[in-house]
JSON list of C-alpha atoms in Angstrom, two decimals:
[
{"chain": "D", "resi": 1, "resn": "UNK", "atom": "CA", "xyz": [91.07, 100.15, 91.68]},
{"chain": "D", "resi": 2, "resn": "UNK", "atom": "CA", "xyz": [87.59, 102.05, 90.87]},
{"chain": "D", "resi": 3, "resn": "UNK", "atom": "CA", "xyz": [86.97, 101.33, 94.69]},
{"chain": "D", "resi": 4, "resn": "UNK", "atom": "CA", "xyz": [90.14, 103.33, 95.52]},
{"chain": "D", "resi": 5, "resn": "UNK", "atom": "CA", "xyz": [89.19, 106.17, 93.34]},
{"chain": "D", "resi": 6, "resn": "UNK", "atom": "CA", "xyz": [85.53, 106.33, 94.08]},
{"chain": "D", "resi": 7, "resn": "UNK", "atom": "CA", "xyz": [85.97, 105.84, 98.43]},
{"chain": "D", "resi": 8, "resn": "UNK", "atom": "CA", "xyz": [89.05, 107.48, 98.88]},
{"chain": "D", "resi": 9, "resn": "UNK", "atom": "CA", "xyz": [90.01, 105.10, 102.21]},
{"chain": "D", "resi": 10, "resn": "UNK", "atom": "CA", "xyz": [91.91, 106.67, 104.89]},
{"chain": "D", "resi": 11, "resn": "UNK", "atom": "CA", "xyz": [93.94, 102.98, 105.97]},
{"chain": "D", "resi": 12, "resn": "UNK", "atom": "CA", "xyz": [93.52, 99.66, 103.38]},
{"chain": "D", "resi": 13, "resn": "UNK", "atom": "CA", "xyz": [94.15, 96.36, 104.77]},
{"chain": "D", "resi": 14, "resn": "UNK", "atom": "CA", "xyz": [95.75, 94.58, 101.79]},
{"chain": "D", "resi": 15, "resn": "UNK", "atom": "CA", "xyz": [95.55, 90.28, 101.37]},
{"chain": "D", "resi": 16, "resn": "UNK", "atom": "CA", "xyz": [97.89, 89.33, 98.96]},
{"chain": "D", "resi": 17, "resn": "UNK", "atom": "CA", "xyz": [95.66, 86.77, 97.82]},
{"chain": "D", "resi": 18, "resn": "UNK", "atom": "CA", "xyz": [92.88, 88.27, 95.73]},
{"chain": "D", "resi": 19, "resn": "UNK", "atom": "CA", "xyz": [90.39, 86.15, 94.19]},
{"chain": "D", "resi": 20, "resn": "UNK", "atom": "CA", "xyz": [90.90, 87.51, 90.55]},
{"chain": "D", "resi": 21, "resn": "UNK", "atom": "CA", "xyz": [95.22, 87.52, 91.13]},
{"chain": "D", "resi": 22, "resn": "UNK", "atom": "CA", "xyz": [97.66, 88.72, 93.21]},
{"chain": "D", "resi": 23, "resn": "UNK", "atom": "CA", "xyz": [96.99, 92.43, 95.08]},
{"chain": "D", "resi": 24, "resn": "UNK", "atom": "CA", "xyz": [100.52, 93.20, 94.36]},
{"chain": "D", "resi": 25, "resn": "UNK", "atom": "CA", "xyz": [99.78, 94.38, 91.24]},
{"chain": "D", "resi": 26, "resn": "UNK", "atom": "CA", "xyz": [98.04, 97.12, 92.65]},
{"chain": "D", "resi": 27, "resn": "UNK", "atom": "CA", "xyz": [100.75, 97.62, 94.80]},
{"chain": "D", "resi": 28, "resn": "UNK", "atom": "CA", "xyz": [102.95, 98.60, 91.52]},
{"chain": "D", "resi": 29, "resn": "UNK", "atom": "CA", "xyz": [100.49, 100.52, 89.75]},
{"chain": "D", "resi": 30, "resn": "UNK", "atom": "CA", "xyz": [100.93, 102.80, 92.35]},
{"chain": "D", "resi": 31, "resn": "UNK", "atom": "CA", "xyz": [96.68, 103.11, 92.70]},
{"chain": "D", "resi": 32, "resn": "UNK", "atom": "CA", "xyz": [97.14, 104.21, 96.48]},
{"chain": "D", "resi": 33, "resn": "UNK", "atom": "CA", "xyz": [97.07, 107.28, 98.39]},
{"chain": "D", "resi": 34, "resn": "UNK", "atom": "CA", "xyz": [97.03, 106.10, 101.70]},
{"chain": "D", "resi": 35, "resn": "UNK", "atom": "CA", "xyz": [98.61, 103.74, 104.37]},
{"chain": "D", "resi": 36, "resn": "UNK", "atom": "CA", "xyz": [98.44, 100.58, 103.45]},
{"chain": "D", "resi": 37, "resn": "UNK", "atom": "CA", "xyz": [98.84, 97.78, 105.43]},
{"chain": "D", "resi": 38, "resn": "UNK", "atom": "CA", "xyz": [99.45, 93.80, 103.96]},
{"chain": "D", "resi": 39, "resn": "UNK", "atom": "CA", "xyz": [97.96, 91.23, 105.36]},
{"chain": "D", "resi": 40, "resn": "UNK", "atom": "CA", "xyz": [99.11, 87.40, 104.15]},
{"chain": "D", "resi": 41, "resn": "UNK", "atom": "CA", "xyz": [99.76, 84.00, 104.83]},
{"chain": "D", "resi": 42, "resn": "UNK", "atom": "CA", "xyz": [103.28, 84.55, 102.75]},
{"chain": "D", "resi": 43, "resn": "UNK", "atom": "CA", "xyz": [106.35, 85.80, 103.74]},
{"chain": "D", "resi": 44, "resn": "UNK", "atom": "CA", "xyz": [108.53, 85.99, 100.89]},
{"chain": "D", "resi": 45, "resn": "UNK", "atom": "CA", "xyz": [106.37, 89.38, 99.74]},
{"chain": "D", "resi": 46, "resn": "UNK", "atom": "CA", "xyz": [108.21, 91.26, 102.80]},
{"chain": "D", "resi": 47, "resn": "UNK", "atom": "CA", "xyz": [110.74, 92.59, 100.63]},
{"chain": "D", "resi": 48, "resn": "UNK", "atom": "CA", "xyz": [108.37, 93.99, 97.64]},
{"chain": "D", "resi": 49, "resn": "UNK", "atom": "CA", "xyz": [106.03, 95.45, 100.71]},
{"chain": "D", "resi": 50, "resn": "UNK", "atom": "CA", "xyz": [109.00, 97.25, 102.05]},
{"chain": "D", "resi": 51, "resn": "UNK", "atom": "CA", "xyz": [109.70, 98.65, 99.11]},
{"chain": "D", "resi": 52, "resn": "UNK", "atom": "CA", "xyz": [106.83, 100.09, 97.98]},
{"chain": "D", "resi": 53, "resn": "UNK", "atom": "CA", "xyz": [106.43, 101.85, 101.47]},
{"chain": "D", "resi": 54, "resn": "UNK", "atom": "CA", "xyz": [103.64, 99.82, 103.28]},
{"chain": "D", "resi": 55, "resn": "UNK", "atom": "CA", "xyz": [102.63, 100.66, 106.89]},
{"chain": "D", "resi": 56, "resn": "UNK", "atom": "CA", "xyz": [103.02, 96.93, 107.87]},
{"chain": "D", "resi": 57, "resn": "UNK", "atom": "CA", "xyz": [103.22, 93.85, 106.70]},
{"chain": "D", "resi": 58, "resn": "UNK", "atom": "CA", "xyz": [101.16, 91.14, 109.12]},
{"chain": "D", "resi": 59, "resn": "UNK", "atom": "CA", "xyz": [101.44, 87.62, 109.11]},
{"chain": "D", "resi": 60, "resn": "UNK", "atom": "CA", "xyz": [98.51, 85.65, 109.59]},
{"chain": "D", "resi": 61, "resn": "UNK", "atom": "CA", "xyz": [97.37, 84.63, 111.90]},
{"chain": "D", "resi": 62, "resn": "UNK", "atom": "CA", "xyz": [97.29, 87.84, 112.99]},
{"chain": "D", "resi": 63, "resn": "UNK", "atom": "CA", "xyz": [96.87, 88.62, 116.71]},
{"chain": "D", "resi": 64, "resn": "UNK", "atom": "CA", "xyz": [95.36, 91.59, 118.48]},
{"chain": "D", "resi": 65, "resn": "UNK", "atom": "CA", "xyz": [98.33, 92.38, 119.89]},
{"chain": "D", "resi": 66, "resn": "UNK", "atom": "CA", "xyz": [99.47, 92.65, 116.13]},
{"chain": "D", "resi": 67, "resn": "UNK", "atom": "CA", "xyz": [97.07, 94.11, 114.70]},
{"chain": "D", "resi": 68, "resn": "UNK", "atom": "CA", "xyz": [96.95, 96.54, 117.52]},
{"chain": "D", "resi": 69, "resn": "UNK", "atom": "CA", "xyz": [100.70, 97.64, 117.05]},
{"chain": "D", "resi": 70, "resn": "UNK", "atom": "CA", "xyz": [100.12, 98.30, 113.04]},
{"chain": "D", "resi": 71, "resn": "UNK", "atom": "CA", "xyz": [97.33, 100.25, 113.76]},
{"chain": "D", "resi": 72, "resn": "UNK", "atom": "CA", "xyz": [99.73, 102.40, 116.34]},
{"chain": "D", "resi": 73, "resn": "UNK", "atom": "CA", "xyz": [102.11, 102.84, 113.68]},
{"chain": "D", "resi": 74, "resn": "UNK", "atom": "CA", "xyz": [99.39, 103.58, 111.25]},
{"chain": "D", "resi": 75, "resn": "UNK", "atom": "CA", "xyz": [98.35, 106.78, 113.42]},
{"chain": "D", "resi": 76, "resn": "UNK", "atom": "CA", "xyz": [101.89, 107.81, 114.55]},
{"chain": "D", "resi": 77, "resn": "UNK", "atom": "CA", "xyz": [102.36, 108.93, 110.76]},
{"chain": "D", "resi": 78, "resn": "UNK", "atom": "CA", "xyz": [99.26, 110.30, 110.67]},
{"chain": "D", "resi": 79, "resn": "UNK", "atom": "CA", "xyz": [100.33, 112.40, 112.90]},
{"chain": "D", "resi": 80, "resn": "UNK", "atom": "CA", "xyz": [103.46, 113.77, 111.67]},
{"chain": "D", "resi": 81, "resn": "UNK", "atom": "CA", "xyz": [102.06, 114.21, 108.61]},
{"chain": "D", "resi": 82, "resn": "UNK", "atom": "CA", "xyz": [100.84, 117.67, 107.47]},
{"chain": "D", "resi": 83, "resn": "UNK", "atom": "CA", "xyz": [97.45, 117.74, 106.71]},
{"chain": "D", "resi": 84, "resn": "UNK", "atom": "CA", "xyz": [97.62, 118.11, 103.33]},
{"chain": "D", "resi": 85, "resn": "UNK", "atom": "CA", "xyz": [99.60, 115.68, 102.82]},
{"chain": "D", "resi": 86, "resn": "UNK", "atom": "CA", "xyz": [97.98, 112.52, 104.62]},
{"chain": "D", "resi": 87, "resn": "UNK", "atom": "CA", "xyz": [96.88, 111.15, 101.49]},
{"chain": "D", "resi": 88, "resn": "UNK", "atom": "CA", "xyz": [100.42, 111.38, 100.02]},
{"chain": "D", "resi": 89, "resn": "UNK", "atom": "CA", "xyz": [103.20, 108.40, 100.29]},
{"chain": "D", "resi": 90, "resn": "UNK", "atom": "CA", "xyz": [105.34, 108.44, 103.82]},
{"chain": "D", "resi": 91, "resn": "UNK", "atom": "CA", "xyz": [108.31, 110.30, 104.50]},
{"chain": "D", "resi": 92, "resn": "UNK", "atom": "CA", "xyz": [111.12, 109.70, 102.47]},
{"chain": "D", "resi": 93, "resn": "UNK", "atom": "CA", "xyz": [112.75, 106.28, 102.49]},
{"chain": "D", "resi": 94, "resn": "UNK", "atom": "CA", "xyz": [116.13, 106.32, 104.66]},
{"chain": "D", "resi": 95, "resn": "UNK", "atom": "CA", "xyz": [116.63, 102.83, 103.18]},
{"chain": "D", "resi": 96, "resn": "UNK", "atom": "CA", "xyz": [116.03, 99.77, 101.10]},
{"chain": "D", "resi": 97, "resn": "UNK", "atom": "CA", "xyz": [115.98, 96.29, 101.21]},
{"chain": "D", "resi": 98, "resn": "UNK", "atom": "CA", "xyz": [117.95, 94.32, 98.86]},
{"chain": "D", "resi": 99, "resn": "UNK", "atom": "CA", "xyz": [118.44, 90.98, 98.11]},
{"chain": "D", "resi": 100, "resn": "UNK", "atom": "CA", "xyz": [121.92, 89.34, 100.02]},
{"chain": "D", "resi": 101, "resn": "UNK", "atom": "CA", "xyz": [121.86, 85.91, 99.20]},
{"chain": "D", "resi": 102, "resn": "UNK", "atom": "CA", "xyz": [118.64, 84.22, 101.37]},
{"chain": "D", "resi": 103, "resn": "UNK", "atom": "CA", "xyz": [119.39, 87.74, 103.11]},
{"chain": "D", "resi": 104, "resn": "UNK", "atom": "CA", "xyz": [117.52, 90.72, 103.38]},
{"chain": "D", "resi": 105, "resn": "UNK", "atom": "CA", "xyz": [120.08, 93.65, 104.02]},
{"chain": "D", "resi": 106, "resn": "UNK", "atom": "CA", "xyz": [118.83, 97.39, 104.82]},
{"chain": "D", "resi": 107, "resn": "UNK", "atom": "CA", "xyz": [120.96, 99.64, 102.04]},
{"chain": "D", "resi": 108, "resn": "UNK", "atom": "CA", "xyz": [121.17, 103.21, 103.20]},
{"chain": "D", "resi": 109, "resn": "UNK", "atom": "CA", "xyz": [120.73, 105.91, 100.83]},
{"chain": "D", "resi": 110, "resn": "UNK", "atom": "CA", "xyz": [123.29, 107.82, 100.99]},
{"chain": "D", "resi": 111, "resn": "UNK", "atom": "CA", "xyz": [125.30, 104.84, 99.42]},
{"chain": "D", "resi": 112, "resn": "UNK", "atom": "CA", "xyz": [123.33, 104.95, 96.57]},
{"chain": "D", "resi": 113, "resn": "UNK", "atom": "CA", "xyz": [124.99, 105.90, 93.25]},
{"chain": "D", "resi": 114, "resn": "UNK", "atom": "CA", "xyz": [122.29, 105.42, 91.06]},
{"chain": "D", "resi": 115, "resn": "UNK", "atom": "CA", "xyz": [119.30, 103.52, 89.81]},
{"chain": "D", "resi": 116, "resn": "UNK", "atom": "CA", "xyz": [118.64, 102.03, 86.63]},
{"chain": "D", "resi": 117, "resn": "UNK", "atom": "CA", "xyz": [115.02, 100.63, 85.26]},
{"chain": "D", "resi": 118, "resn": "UNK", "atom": "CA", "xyz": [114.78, 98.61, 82.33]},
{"chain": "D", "resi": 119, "resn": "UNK", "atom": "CA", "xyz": [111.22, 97.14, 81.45]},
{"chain": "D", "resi": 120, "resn": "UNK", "atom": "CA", "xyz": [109.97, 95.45, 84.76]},
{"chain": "D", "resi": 121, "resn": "UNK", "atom": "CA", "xyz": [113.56, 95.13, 86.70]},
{"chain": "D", "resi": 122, "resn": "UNK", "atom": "CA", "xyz": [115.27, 98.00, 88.22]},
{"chain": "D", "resi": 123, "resn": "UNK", "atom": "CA", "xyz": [118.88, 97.81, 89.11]},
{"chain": "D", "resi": 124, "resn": "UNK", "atom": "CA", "xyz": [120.69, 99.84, 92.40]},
{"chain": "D", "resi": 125, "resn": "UNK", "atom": "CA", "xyz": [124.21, 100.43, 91.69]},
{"chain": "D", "resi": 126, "resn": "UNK", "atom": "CA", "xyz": [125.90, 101.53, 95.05]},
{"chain": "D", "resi": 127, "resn": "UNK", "atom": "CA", "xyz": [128.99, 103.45, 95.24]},
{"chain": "D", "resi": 128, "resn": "UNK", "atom": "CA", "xyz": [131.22, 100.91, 95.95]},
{"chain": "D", "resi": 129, "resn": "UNK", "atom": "CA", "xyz": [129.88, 99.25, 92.45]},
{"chain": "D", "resi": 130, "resn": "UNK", "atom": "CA", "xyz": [127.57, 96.72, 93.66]},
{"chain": "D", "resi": 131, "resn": "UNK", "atom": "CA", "xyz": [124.37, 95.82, 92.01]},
{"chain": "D", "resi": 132, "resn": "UNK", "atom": "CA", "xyz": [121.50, 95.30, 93.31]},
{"chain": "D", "resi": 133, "resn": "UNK", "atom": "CA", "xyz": [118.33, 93.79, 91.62]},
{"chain": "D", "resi": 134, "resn": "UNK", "atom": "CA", "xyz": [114.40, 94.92, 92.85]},
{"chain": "D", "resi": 135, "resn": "UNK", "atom": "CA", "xyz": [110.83, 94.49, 91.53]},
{"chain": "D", "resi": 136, "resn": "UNK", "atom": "CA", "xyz": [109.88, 98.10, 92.46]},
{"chain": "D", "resi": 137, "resn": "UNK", "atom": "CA", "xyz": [108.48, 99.67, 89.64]},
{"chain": "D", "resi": 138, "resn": "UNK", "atom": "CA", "xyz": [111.48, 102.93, 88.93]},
{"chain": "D", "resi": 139, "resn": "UNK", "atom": "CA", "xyz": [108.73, 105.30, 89.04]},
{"chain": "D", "resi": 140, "resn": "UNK", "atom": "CA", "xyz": [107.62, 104.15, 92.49]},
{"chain": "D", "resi": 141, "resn": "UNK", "atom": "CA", "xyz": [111.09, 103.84, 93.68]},
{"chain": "D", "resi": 142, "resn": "UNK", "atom": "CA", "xyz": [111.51, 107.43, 92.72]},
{"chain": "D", "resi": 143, "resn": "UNK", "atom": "CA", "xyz": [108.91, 108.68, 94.21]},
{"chain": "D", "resi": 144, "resn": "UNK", "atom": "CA", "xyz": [109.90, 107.32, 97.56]},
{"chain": "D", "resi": 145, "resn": "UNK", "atom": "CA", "xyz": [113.47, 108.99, 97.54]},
{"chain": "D", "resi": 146, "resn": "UNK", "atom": "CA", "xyz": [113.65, 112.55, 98.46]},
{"chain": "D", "resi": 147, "resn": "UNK", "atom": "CA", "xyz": [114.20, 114.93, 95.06]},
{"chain": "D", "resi": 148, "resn": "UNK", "atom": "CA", "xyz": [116.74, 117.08, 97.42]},
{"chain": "D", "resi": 149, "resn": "UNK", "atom": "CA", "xyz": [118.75, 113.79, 96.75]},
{"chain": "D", "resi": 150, "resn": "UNK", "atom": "CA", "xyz": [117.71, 112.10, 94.16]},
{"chain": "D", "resi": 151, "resn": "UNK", "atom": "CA", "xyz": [117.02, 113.24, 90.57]},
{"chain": "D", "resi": 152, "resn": "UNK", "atom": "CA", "xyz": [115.67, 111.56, 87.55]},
{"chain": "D", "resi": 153, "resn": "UNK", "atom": "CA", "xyz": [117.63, 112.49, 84.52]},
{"chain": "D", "resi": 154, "resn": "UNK", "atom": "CA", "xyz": [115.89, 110.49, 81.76]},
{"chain": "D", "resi": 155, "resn": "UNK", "atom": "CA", "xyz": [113.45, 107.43, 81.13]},
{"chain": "D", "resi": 156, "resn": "UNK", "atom": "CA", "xyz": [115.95, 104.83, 82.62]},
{"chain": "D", "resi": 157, "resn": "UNK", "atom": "CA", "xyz": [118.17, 106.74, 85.43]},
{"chain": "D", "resi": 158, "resn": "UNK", "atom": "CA", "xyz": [117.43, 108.15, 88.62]},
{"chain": "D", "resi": 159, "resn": "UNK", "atom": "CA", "xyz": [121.03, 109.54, 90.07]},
{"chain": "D", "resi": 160, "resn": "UNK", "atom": "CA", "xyz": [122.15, 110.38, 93.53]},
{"chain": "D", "resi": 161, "resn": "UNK", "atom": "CA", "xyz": [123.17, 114.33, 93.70]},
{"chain": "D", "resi": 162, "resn": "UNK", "atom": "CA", "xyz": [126.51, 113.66, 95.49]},
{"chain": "D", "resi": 163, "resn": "UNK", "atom": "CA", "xyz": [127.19, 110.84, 92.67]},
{"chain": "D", "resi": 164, "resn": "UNK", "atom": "CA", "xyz": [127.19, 113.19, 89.58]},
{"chain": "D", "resi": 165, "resn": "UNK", "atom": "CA", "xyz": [130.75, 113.75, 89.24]},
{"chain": "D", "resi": 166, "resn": "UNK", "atom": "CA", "xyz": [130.17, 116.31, 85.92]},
{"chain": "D", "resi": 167, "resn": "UNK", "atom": "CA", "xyz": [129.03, 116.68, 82.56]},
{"chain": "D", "resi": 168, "resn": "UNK", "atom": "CA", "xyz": [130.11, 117.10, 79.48]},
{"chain": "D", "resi": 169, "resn": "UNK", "atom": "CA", "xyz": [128.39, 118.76, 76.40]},
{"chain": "D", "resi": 170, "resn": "UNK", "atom": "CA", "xyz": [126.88, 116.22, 73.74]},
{"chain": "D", "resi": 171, "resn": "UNK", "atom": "CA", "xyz": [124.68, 116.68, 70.53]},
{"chain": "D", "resi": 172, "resn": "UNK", "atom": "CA", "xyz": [121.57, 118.60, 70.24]},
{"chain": "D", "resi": 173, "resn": "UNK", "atom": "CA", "xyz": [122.16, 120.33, 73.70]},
{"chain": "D", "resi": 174, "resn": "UNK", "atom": "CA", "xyz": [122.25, 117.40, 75.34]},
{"chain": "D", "resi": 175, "resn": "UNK", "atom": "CA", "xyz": [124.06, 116.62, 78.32]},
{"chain": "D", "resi": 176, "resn": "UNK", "atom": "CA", "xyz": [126.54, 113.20, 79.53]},
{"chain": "D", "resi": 177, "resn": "UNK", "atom": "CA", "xyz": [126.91, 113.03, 83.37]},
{"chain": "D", "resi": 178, "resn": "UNK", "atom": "CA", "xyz": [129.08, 111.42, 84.44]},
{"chain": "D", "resi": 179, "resn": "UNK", "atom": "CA", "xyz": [128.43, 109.30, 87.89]},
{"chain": "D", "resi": 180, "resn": "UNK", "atom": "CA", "xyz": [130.28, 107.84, 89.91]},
{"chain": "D", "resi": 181, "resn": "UNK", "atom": "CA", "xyz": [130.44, 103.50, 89.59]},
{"chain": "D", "resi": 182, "resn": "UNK", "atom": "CA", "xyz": [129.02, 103.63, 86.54]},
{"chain": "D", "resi": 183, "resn": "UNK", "atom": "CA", "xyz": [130.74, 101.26, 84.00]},
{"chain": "D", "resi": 184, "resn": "UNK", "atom": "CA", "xyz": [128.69, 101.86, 80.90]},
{"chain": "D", "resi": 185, "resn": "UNK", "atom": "CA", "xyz": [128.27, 104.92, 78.27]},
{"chain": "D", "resi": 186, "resn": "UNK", "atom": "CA", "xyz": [127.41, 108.11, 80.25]},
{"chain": "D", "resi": 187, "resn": "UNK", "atom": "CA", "xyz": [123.71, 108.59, 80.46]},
{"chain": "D", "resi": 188, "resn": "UNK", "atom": "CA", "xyz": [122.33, 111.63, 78.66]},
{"chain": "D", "resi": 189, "resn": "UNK", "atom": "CA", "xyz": [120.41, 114.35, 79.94]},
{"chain": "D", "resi": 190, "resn": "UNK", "atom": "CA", "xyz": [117.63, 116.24, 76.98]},
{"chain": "D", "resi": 191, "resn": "UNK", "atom": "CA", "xyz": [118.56, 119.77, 76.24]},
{"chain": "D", "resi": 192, "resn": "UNK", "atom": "CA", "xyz": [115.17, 120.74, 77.54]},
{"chain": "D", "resi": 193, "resn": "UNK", "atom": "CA", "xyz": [115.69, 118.83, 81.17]},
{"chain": "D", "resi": 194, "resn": "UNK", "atom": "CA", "xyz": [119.48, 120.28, 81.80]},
{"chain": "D", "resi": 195, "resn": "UNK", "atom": "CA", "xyz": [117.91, 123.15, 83.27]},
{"chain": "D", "resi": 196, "resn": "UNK", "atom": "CA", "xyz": [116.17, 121.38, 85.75]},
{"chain": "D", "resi": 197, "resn": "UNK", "atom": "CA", "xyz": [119.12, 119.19, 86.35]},
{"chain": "D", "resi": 198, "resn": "UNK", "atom": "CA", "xyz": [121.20, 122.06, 86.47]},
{"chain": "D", "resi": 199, "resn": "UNK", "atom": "CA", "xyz": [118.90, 123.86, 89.18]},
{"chain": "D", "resi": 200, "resn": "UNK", "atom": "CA", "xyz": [118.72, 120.58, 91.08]},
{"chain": "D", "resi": 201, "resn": "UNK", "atom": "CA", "xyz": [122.70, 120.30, 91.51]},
{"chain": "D", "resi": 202, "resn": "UNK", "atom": "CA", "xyz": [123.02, 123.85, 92.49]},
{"chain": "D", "resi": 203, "resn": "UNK", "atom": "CA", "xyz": [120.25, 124.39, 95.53]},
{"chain": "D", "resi": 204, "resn": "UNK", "atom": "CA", "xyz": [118.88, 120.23, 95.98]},
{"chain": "D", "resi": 205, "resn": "UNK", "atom": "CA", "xyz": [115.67, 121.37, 93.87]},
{"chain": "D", "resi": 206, "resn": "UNK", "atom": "CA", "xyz": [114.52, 121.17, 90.09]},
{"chain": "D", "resi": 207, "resn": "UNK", "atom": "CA", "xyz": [113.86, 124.62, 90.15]},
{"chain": "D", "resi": 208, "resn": "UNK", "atom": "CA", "xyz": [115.52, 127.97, 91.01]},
{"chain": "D", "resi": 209, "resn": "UNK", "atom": "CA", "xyz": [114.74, 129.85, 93.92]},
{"chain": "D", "resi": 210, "resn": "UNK", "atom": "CA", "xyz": [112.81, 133.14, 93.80]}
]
């Protein structure tokens, strides 16, 4: 992780297998600013890559012709990439993959209602009201989702714009949305975050426009 800081790399080739533990861990720490590519002799960490927005994920053996065509895509999001922004995480995530029995389904989302993290599990509830359960930090996830879209409204929930069916006053200033699926007690929003949320529902930003 020092390495990271102190090199800044433009491209990381990541093994999974690390001689003090499992890469992955850097993975959710979120220690990256830059493609990353995995490189492993296991494919059951396809999903987790996905999901925390590697280039690539290679099998080994790797080929050329392989490791020729992650390179390719490494450099075609280079360069759509603003400049200042090269060292950022890719474009916004159009999906995710989710867990479908020994399945691994692509979930748009747009049918995302809303996303709950508790400890190290975070939970997608759709809006058809089905749950699904990832490993992606909720912080990382978050950060992968566009904030036109998405919104984080407290510690434990990040909501879906067109999911927030209202609100309703509550104590201290604080604010109950109401989304759509949802099952349990109405999450609250902090009196000094309703603003922002407020913002955010009117123009798809947490802040208002000049």
């Amino acid at each position: 992780r020092a390495l990271l800081s102190d090199q800044h790399p433009e491209l990381v080739f990541l093994d999974v297998d690390l001689p003090d533990g499992s890469s992955l861990d850097l993975l959710r720490s979120d220690a990256f600013r830059c493609p990353v590519i995995i490189t492993t002799g296991h494919p059951q960490y396809s999903l987790d890559a996905y999901n925390w927005c590697t280039v690539d994920y290679l099998l080994k053996p790797i080929s050329p012709a392989t490791l020729f065509s992650a390179v390719g895509k490494v450099k075609q999001w280079t360069a759509q990439s603003p400049v200042s922004q090269r060292q950022a995480a890719p474009a916004y995530r159009q999906s995710l993959l989710v867990p479908q029995g020994h399945q691994q389904l692509p979930l748009p989302v747009t049918q995302i209602a809303f996303i709950i993290g508790q400890r190290k599990h975070t939970y997608v509830h759709t809006r058809e009201g089905s749950v699904f359960h990832l490993t992606t930090p909720l912080g990382q996830l978050e950060a992968s989702l566009s904030p036109q879209q998405f919104f984080r409204i407290n510690r434990q929930y990040v909501v879906n714009r067109s999911a927030v069916l209202g609100l309703e006053p509550y104590f201290n200033g604080q604010q109950a949305v109401q989304l759509l699926g949802n099952k349990e007690a109405a999450p609250l929003v902090s009196k000094n975050r309703v603003q922002k949320l407020l913002a955010w529902l009117e123009y798809g930003a947490a802040s208002y426009p000049d």
